[in-house]
Amino acid sequence: MTKRFAVVLAAGQGTRMKSKLYKVLHEVCGKTMVEHVIDQVEQAGVDKIVTIVGHGAEAVQTTVGNRSEFVLQSEQLGTGHAVLQAKETLGGKSGTTLVICGDTPLLTAQTLENLVKHHESQQAKATILTAHADDPLGYGRIIRNQAQHVEKIVEQKDATESEARVQEINTGTYVFDNEILFEALANVNNDNAQGEYYLPDVIEILKKQGQIVSAYQMTDMSEALGVNDRVALAEASVKMKKKINEKHMRNGVTLLDPFNTYIEADVKIGSDTIIEPGVLLKGQTVIGEDCFVGTHSEISDSKIGNRVRVISSNIESAEMADDSNIGPYSHLRPNSKIGEQVHIGNFVEVKNAQIGAHTSVAHLTYVGDADLGENINVGCGVVFVNYDGKDKHRSTVGNNSFIGCNVNLIAPVEIGANTVLAAGSTITQDVPEQALGIARARQVNKEGYWDKLPPSKK
């Protein structure tokens, strides 16, 4: 089977982005553009990926990791020069090479696979990914001969009147016979106004050699969008969001208003889950079946079980088990694990804590650095006091306990199973099983006190 390679062009600075962040590291729906491209290239069945880096090389390498080999283009002297940098890695190898830009996050694996298959079936030495443009102004036109092979690519400024009417345009993605590609690149010159070496010049060289240059026209031109500024970045995000949301709806998820629901690329959602407008689902979040996520909820990098209800709450790097619920206006911070059928009510914050099954934390409570067992009732206004000004400390509460309103648990403290903590107590010592813990001043009533007040106070 023919070996398949890919060269990802990611060396340009992207000055039109007007950003300190390297261009291909700008995100589209929660993932950098270069990661989107490499995702799709991998899915298209490529054996080796070589990414050409320049500005921000270390940052790109850190982001992509071991999914690609990297070659540095120390000077940005055009796309042809960029691909030529991969010669040491790919030169002389027999196979097919895909050349794709790292700022085209909407291209799909299916389109890339179709492009490569077309190239190989035509026995072409180069194949151009093209698209139909209703308004081709500004694009290079694809001029075909009678055999439907590519005769030439004509830029807008060089097009005749008849050529300018052609609506098939060059998208800037190519497939080449690998050995022929590097042979031709050696003959590309920089005799142009910019003094750069352009990859499309390879097409002209191959035509002069009598080689077959083919073209594969994609079905959806929007996939070919290249992101060069913030306007195009926003356009790509809108298109990607629409694509992601449609995927989830076709998989059985109800989005009540998909135009106002933000779901990032790697989020997974089970069937029959309902998502209300204004919801943001980010990162590596996984949501189970039959869940309900209400308006203005934000969930990032979290695992949500089946039949969970989230009402107007924020969940980050946390877990909620089956049949639990939260909200409104509550916050699960990192490393929070909520057990089955747990109720987290309104205005509750949980941080680095485990809460066992059937426990209720109904309202206005902070649970930090704590381990709560099962079937516990936590009253209103309870605070797990975990910070002494220097270090964090942990508390534990046993099964079947009752914590009254406005109790402060001063960590580290251990509360045994089947205990009761009286409302208003400040608990500084361990409480054994089946005990009542009380830590508050005894009430004293002063008879006749009203009569002692000055007139101005009455």
Coordinates of C-alpha atoms in Angstrom, one line a residue:
M1 CA 0.0 0.0 0.0
T2 CA 1.2 3.5 -0.9
K3 CA 2.8 5.4 2.1
R4 CA 1.0 8.6 3.0
F5 CA 2.7 11.6 4.5
A6 CA 1.5 15.1 5.5
V7 CA 3.3 18.4 5.7
V8 CA 1.5 20.9 7.9
L9 CA 2.5 24.5 7.2
A10 CA 2.6 26.3 10.6
A11 CA 5.6 28.7 10.4
G12 CA 3.9 32.0 9.5
Q13 CA 3.7 34.7 12.2
G14 CA 0.2 35.8 11.4
T15 CA 0.7 39.6 11.7
R16 CA -2.9 40.3 10.7
M17 CA -4.1 38.6 13.9
K18 CA -2.4 41.5 15.8
S19 CA -1.8 39.1 18.6
K20 CA 1.0 38.1 20.9
L21 CA -0.2 34.5 20.4
Y22 CA 1.2 32.6 17.5
K23 CA -1.5 32.4 14.8
V24 CA -2.1 28.6 14.6
L25 CA -2.4 28.5 18.4
H26 CA -5.6 30.6 18.3
E27 CA -8.5 28.5 19.3
V28 CA -11.7 27.5 17.4
C29 CA -14.3 26.0 19.7
G30 CA -11.8 25.1 22.4
K31 CA -9.0 23.7 20.3
T32 CA -6.1 25.4 18.6
M33 CA -6.3 25.6 14.8
V34 CA -3.2 23.4 14.3
E35 CA -4.7 20.7 16.5
H36 CA -7.9 20.7 14.5
V37 CA -5.8 20.2 11.3
I38 CA -3.7 17.4 12.8
D39 CA -6.9 15.7 14.1
Q40 CA -8.3 15.5 10.6
V41 CA -5.0 14.6 9.0
E42 CA -4.7 11.7 11.4
Q43 CA -8.2 10.5 10.8
A44 CA -7.5 10.6 7.0
G45 CA -5.0 7.8 7.5
V46 CA -1.6 9.4 7.2
D47 CA 1.5 7.5 8.2
K48 CA 3.7 10.4 9.1
I49 CA 3.1 14.1 9.9
V50 CA 5.8 16.7 9.6
T51 CA 4.9 20.2 10.9
I52 CA 6.9 23.2 9.6
V53 CA 7.4 25.6 12.5
G54 CA 8.9 29.1 12.6
H55 CA 7.6 31.9 14.9
G56 CA 6.6 30.4 18.2
A57 CA 8.1 27.0 17.3
E58 CA 8.4 25.8 20.9
A59 CA 4.8 26.7 21.7
V60 CA 3.5 24.8 18.7
Q61 CA 5.7 21.8 19.5
T62 CA 4.4 21.8 23.1
T63 CA 0.8 22.0 21.9
V64 CA 1.1 19.2 19.3
G65 CA 3.4 17.0 21.2
N66 CA 4.5 13.6 19.8
R67 CA 1.7 13.6 17.2
S68 CA 4.1 15.1 14.6
E69 CA 7.7 15.5 13.7
F70 CA 8.9 19.1 13.5
V71 CA 11.1 21.0 11.1
L72 CA 12.2 24.6 11.7
Q73 CA 11.8 27.2 8.9
S74 CA 14.1 29.9 10.4
E75 CA 13.3 32.4 7.6
Q76 CA 9.8 32.6 6.2
L77 CA 10.6 32.7 2.5
G78 CA 7.3 31.4 1.1
T79 CA 5.2 28.2 1.0
G80 CA 7.6 26.4 -1.4
H81 CA 10.5 27.2 0.9
A82 CA 8.5 25.9 3.9
V83 CA 7.8 22.5 2.3
L84 CA 11.4 22.2 1.2
Q85 CA 12.4 22.2 4.8
A86 CA 10.9 18.7 5.1
K87 CA 13.2 17.3 2.5
E88 CA 15.6 15.9 5.1
T89 CA 12.7 14.0 6.7
L90 CA 10.7 13.0 3.6
G91 CA 13.0 13.4 0.6
G92 CA 13.6 10.3 -1.4
K93 CA 10.7 8.4 0.1
S94 CA 8.1 6.8 -2.1
G95 CA 4.6 7.7 -1.4
T96 CA 1.9 10.4 -1.4
T97 CA 2.3 13.7 0.4
L98 CA -0.5 16.0 1.6
V99 CA 0.4 19.6 2.0
I100 CA -2.0 21.5 4.2
C101 CA -2.0 24.9 6.1
G102 CA -2.2 24.9 9.8
D103 CA -4.8 27.7 9.8
T104 CA -7.5 25.7 8.0
P105 CA -9.4 24.3 11.0
L106 CA -12.6 23.5 9.1
L107 CA -11.2 20.9 6.7
T108 CA -12.5 17.5 7.4
A109 CA -10.9 14.1 7.3
Q110 CA -13.5 12.9 4.8
T111 CA -12.5 15.7 2.4
L112 CA -8.8 15.0 2.8
E113 CA -9.3 11.3 2.3
N114 CA -11.4 11.9 -0.8
L115 CA -8.7 14.2 -2.1
V116 CA -5.9 11.6 -1.6
K117 CA -8.0 8.8 -3.1
H118 CA -8.8 10.9 -6.2
H119 CA -5.1 11.7 -6.6
E120 CA -4.0 8.1 -6.4
S121 CA -6.8 6.9 -8.7
Q122 CA -5.8 9.4 -11.3
Q123 CA -2.2 8.4 -11.1
A124 CA -1.4 12.2 -10.9
K125 CA 1.8 13.7 -9.8
A126 CA 0.0 16.5 -8.1
T127 CA -3.7 17.2 -7.2
I128 CA -5.2 20.4 -6.1
L129 CA -8.1 20.6 -3.7
T130 CA -10.5 23.0 -5.3
A131 CA -14.0 24.5 -4.6
H132 CA -16.8 26.1 -6.4
A133 CA -17.1 29.8 -5.5
D134 CA -20.2 31.8 -6.4
D135 CA -18.0 34.9 -6.2
P136 CA -14.4 33.8 -7.1
L137 CA -13.0 37.4 -6.9
G138 CA -9.5 37.3 -5.5
Y139 CA -9.0 33.6 -5.8
G140 CA -6.7 31.7 -8.1
R141 CA -8.7 30.1 -10.9
I142 CA -8.3 26.4 -11.9
I143 CA -8.2 26.1 -15.7
R144 CA -8.7 22.5 -16.9
N145 CA -8.0 21.0 -20.3
Q146 CA -10.2 18.7 -22.3
A147 CA -9.1 15.7 -20.3
Q148 CA -10.3 17.6 -17.2
H149 CA -6.7 17.7 -15.9
V150 CA -5.4 21.0 -14.6
E151 CA -3.8 23.1 -17.3
K152 CA -2.8 26.0 -15.0
I153 CA -3.7 28.1 -12.0
V154 CA -4.4 31.7 -12.9
E155 CA -4.3 34.4 -10.3
Q156 CA -6.9 37.2 -10.4
K157 CA -4.6 39.9 -11.6
D158 CA -3.4 37.7 -14.5
A159 CA -6.7 36.3 -15.6
T160 CA -8.3 37.0 -19.0
E161 CA -11.9 37.9 -19.2
S162 CA -13.0 34.3 -19.8
E163 CA -10.6 32.9 -17.1
A164 CA -12.0 35.4 -14.6
R165 CA -15.5 33.9 -15.1
V166 CA -14.2 30.5 -14.0
Q167 CA -15.7 29.6 -10.6
E168 CA -13.5 26.7 -9.6
I169 CA -10.8 28.1 -7.3
N170 CA -7.6 26.9 -5.6
T171 CA -8.0 26.3 -1.8
G172 CA -4.3 26.1 -1.1
T173 CA -4.3 22.4 -0.1
Y174 CA -2.4 19.9 -2.3
V175 CA -1.4 16.3 -2.7
F176 CA 1.9 15.3 -4.5
D177 CA 3.9 12.3 -5.4
N178 CA 6.5 12.7 -2.7
E179 CA 9.6 12.1 -4.7
I180 CA 8.4 14.3 -7.6
L181 CA 7.5 17.1 -5.1
F182 CA 11.0 17.5 -3.7
E183 CA 12.6 17.2 -7.2
A184 CA 10.4 20.0 -8.4
L185 CA 10.9 22.2 -5.4
A186 CA 14.6 22.3 -6.2
N187 CA 13.7 24.1 -9.4
V188 CA 11.4 26.7 -7.8
N189 CA 12.9 30.2 -7.9
N190 CA 12.1 33.5 -6.1
D191 CA 11.9 35.7 -9.2
N192 CA 8.9 37.6 -8.0
A193 CA 8.1 40.9 -6.3
Q194 CA 8.2 39.4 -2.8
G195 CA 11.4 37.4 -3.4
E196 CA 9.7 34.2 -2.1
Y197 CA 9.5 30.6 -3.2
Y198 CA 5.8 29.7 -3.9
L199 CA 4.5 26.1 -3.7
P200 CA 2.0 26.7 -6.6
D201 CA 5.0 27.1 -8.9
V202 CA 5.5 23.3 -8.6
I203 CA 2.3 22.9 -10.6
E204 CA 3.7 24.9 -13.5
I205 CA 7.0 22.9 -13.4
L206 CA 5.2 19.6 -13.5
K207 CA 3.0 20.7 -16.4
K208 CA 6.1 21.6 -18.4
Q209 CA 7.4 18.2 -17.7
G210 CA 4.2 16.7 -19.1
Q211 CA 3.1 15.3 -15.8
I212 CA -0.6 14.8 -14.9
V213 CA -1.9 17.5 -12.5
S214 CA -5.4 16.7 -11.3
A215 CA -8.0 18.6 -9.2
Y216 CA -10.6 17.4 -6.7
Q217 CA -13.5 19.7 -6.1
M218 CA -14.8 19.6 -2.5
T219 CA -18.5 19.8 -1.9
D220 CA -18.5 22.5 0.8
M221 CA -16.3 25.5 0.1
S222 CA -16.6 26.8 3.7
E223 CA -14.2 24.0 4.8
A224 CA -11.4 25.7 3.0
L225 CA -11.6 28.9 5.1
G226 CA -8.1 30.1 6.0
V227 CA -7.9 32.1 9.2
N228 CA -5.7 35.2 8.8
D229 CA -7.3 37.7 11.1
R230 CA -9.8 37.9 14.0
V231 CA -12.8 38.3 11.6
A232 CA -12.0 35.0 9.9
L233 CA -11.3 33.4 13.3
A234 CA -14.8 34.4 14.4
E235 CA -16.3 33.1 11.1
A236 CA -14.5 29.8 11.6
S237 CA -15.8 29.5 15.2
V238 CA -19.4 30.1 14.1
K239 CA -19.1 27.5 11.3
M240 CA -17.4 25.0 13.7
K241 CA -20.0 25.6 16.4
K242 CA -22.8 24.9 13.9
K243 CA -21.1 21.7 12.8
I244 CA -20.6 20.5 16.3
N245 CA -24.1 21.3 17.4
E246 CA -25.6 19.5 14.4
K247 CA -23.5 16.4 15.2
H248 CA -24.9 16.3 18.7
M249 CA -28.5 16.8 17.6
R250 CA -28.2 14.0 15.0
N251 CA -26.9 11.8 17.8
G252 CA -30.0 12.3 19.9
V253 CA -29.2 15.4 22.0
T254 CA -31.9 18.1 22.3
L255 CA -30.5 21.7 21.9
L256 CA -33.5 24.0 22.5
D257 CA -31.6 26.9 20.8
P258 CA -28.5 25.7 19.0
F259 CA -27.6 29.2 17.8
N260 CA -27.1 30.2 21.5
T261 CA -25.5 27.0 22.8
Y262 CA -21.6 26.7 22.8
I263 CA -20.2 23.2 22.8
E264 CA -16.5 22.7 22.2
A265 CA -15.0 20.1 19.8
D266 CA -14.1 17.3 22.3
V267 CA -17.3 17.4 24.4
K268 CA -19.3 14.1 24.5
I269 CA -23.1 14.1 25.3
G270 CA -25.4 11.1 25.7
S271 CA -28.8 10.7 24.0
D272 CA -32.0 12.3 25.3
T273 CA -30.0 15.0 27.2
I274 CA -31.6 18.4 27.0
I275 CA -29.5 21.5 26.7
E276 CA -31.1 25.0 27.3
P277 CA -29.9 28.2 25.6
G278 CA -26.9 30.0 27.0
V279 CA -25.1 26.9 28.1
L280 CA -21.3 26.5 27.6
L281 CA -19.8 23.0 27.5
K282 CA -16.0 23.1 27.3
G283 CA -12.8 21.0 27.2
Q284 CA -13.0 17.2 27.8
T285 CA -16.5 17.3 29.3
V286 CA -18.5 14.1 29.1
I287 CA -22.3 14.2 29.8
G288 CA -24.4 11.1 30.2
E289 CA -27.9 10.2 28.9
D290 CA -31.2 11.8 30.0
C291 CA -29.5 14.8 31.6
F292 CA -30.8 18.4 31.8
V293 CA -28.4 21.3 31.6
G294 CA -30.2 24.6 32.3
T295 CA -29.7 28.1 31.0
H296 CA -26.4 29.9 32.0
S297 CA -24.6 26.8 33.1
E298 CA -21.0 26.3 32.3
I299 CA -19.3 22.9 32.5
S300 CA -15.6 22.4 31.7
D301 CA -13.4 19.3 31.8
S302 CA -16.0 17.4 33.9
K303 CA -17.7 14.0 34.0
I304 CA -21.5 14.1 34.4
G305 CA -23.4 10.9 34.9
N306 CA -26.8 9.8 33.7
R307 CA -30.1 11.6 34.6
V308 CA -28.2 14.6 36.2
R309 CA -29.8 18.0 36.5
V310 CA -27.6 21.1 36.3
I311 CA -29.5 24.4 36.9
S312 CA -27.6 27.7 36.2
S313 CA -24.4 26.4 37.8
N314 CA -20.6 26.3 37.1
I315 CA -18.8 22.9 37.1
E316 CA -15.0 22.7 36.5
S317 CA -12.8 19.6 36.5
A318 CA -15.4 17.8 38.7
E319 CA -17.6 14.7 38.7
M320 CA -21.3 14.2 39.3
A321 CA -22.6 10.7 39.6
D322 CA -26.0 9.4 38.3
D323 CA -29.2 11.0 39.4
S324 CA -27.5 13.9 41.3
N325 CA -28.5 17.5 40.8
I326 CA -27.1 21.0 41.4
G327 CA -28.2 24.5 41.4
P328 CA -29.3 27.1 40.8
Y329 CA -26.2 29.3 41.2
S330 CA -23.8 26.8 42.7
H331 CA -20.1 26.0 41.9
L332 CA -18.2 22.8 41.7
R333 CA -14.5 23.6 41.7
P334 CA -11.7 21.2 40.7
N335 CA -11.5 17.7 42.3
S336 CA -15.0 17.7 43.5
K337 CA -16.8 14.3 43.3
I338 CA -20.5 14.2 43.8
G339 CA -22.1 10.8 44.5
E340 CA -25.3 9.3 43.3
Q341 CA -28.6 11.0 44.2
V342 CA -26.8 13.9 45.9
H343 CA -28.6 17.2 46.1
I344 CA -26.4 20.3 45.8
G345 CA -28.8 23.2 46.1
N346 CA -28.5 27.0 45.5
F347 CA -25.5 29.1 46.3
V348 CA -23.3 26.1 47.3
E349 CA -19.5 25.9 46.6
V350 CA -17.7 22.6 46.7
K351 CA -13.9 22.4 46.3
N352 CA -11.6 19.3 46.4
A353 CA -14.3 17.4 48.2
Q354 CA -16.1 14.1 48.0
I355 CA -19.8 13.9 48.8
G356 CA -21.3 10.5 49.3
A357 CA -24.6 9.1 47.9
H358 CA -28.0 10.5 49.1
T359 CA -26.3 13.4 50.9
S360 CA -28.0 16.8 50.7
V361 CA -26.2 20.2 50.8
A362 CA -29.2 22.4 50.2
H363 CA -28.0 26.0 50.3
L364 CA -25.6 28.7 51.2
T365 CA -22.8 26.4 52.1
Y366 CA -19.0 26.0 51.5
V367 CA -17.6 22.5 51.4
G368 CA -13.8 22.6 50.9
D369 CA -11.2 19.9 51.4
A370 CA -13.7 17.5 52.9
D371 CA -14.9 13.9 52.7
L372 CA -18.6 13.5 53.4
G373 CA -20.2 10.1 53.7
E374 CA -23.6 8.9 52.6
N375 CA -27.1 10.1 53.7
I376 CA -25.8 13.3 55.4
N377 CA -27.9 16.4 55.8
V378 CA -25.9 19.7 55.6
G379 CA -27.9 22.7 56.9
C380 CA -27.9 26.2 55.6
G381 CA -24.9 28.4 56.1
V382 CA -22.5 25.6 57.0
V383 CA -18.8 26.3 56.4
F384 CA -16.0 23.8 56.3
V385 CA -13.2 26.1 57.5
N386 CA -10.2 24.6 55.7
Y387 CA -7.6 27.3 55.6
D388 CA -5.6 28.6 58.6
G389 CA -3.9 31.4 56.6
K390 CA -0.9 29.2 55.6
D391 CA -2.1 25.6 54.9
K392 CA -5.2 23.8 53.8
H393 CA -6.6 21.1 56.1
R394 CA -9.1 18.3 55.6
S395 CA -12.3 17.3 57.4
T396 CA -14.4 14.1 57.3
V397 CA -18.0 13.5 58.2
G398 CA -19.4 9.9 58.7
N399 CA -22.6 8.4 57.2
N400 CA -26.0 9.4 58.4
S401 CA -24.9 12.6 60.2
F402 CA -26.9 15.8 60.6
I403 CA -25.1 19.1 60.5
G404 CA -27.3 22.0 61.7
C405 CA -27.5 25.5 60.2
N406 CA -24.5 27.8 60.6
V407 CA -22.1 25.2 61.8
N408 CA -18.4 25.9 61.3
L409 CA -16.2 22.9 61.1
I410 CA -12.6 24.0 61.8
A411 CA -10.3 21.6 60.0
P412 CA -8.7 19.2 60.6
V413 CA -11.6 17.6 62.3
E414 CA -13.3 14.2 62.1
I415 CA -17.0 13.7 62.6
G416 CA -18.1 10.2 63.3
A417 CA -21.1 8.4 61.7
N418 CA -24.6 8.9 63.0
T419 CA -23.7 12.2 64.7
V420 CA -25.6 15.5 65.2
L421 CA -23.9 18.9 65.2
A422 CA -26.1 21.5 66.8
A423 CA -27.0 24.6 64.8
G424 CA -24.7 27.5 65.4
S425 CA -21.8 25.4 66.7
T426 CA -18.1 26.0 65.9
I427 CA -16.6 22.5 65.9
T428 CA -12.9 22.4 66.7
Q429 CA -12.6 18.9 68.0
D430 CA -13.4 15.4 66.7
V431 CA -17.0 14.2 67.4
P432 CA -17.3 10.4 68.1
E433 CA -20.0 8.3 66.5
Q434 CA -23.6 8.7 67.7
A435 CA -22.7 11.8 69.6
L436 CA -24.3 15.3 69.7
G437 CA -21.7 18.0 69.2
I438 CA -22.5 21.4 70.7
A439 CA -20.0 24.3 70.7
R440 CA -21.8 27.6 71.3
A441 CA -22.3 30.0 74.2
R442 CA -25.2 29.3 76.6
Q443 CA -28.1 31.6 76.0
V444 CA -28.8 34.2 78.8
N445 CA -32.0 36.3 78.9
K446 CA -31.8 39.6 80.7
E447 CA -35.2 40.4 82.1
G448 CA -36.4 44.0 81.9
Y449 CA -33.6 45.1 79.6
W450 CA -36.0 47.1 77.3
D451 CA -36.8 49.5 80.2
K452 CA -33.1 50.2 80.6
L453 CA -32.7 51.5 77.1
P454 CA -32.4 55.3 76.5
P455 CA -35.4 56.9 74.7
S456 CA -33.4 57.3 71.5
K457 CA -33.0 53.6 71.2
K458 CA -36.6 52.6 71.8

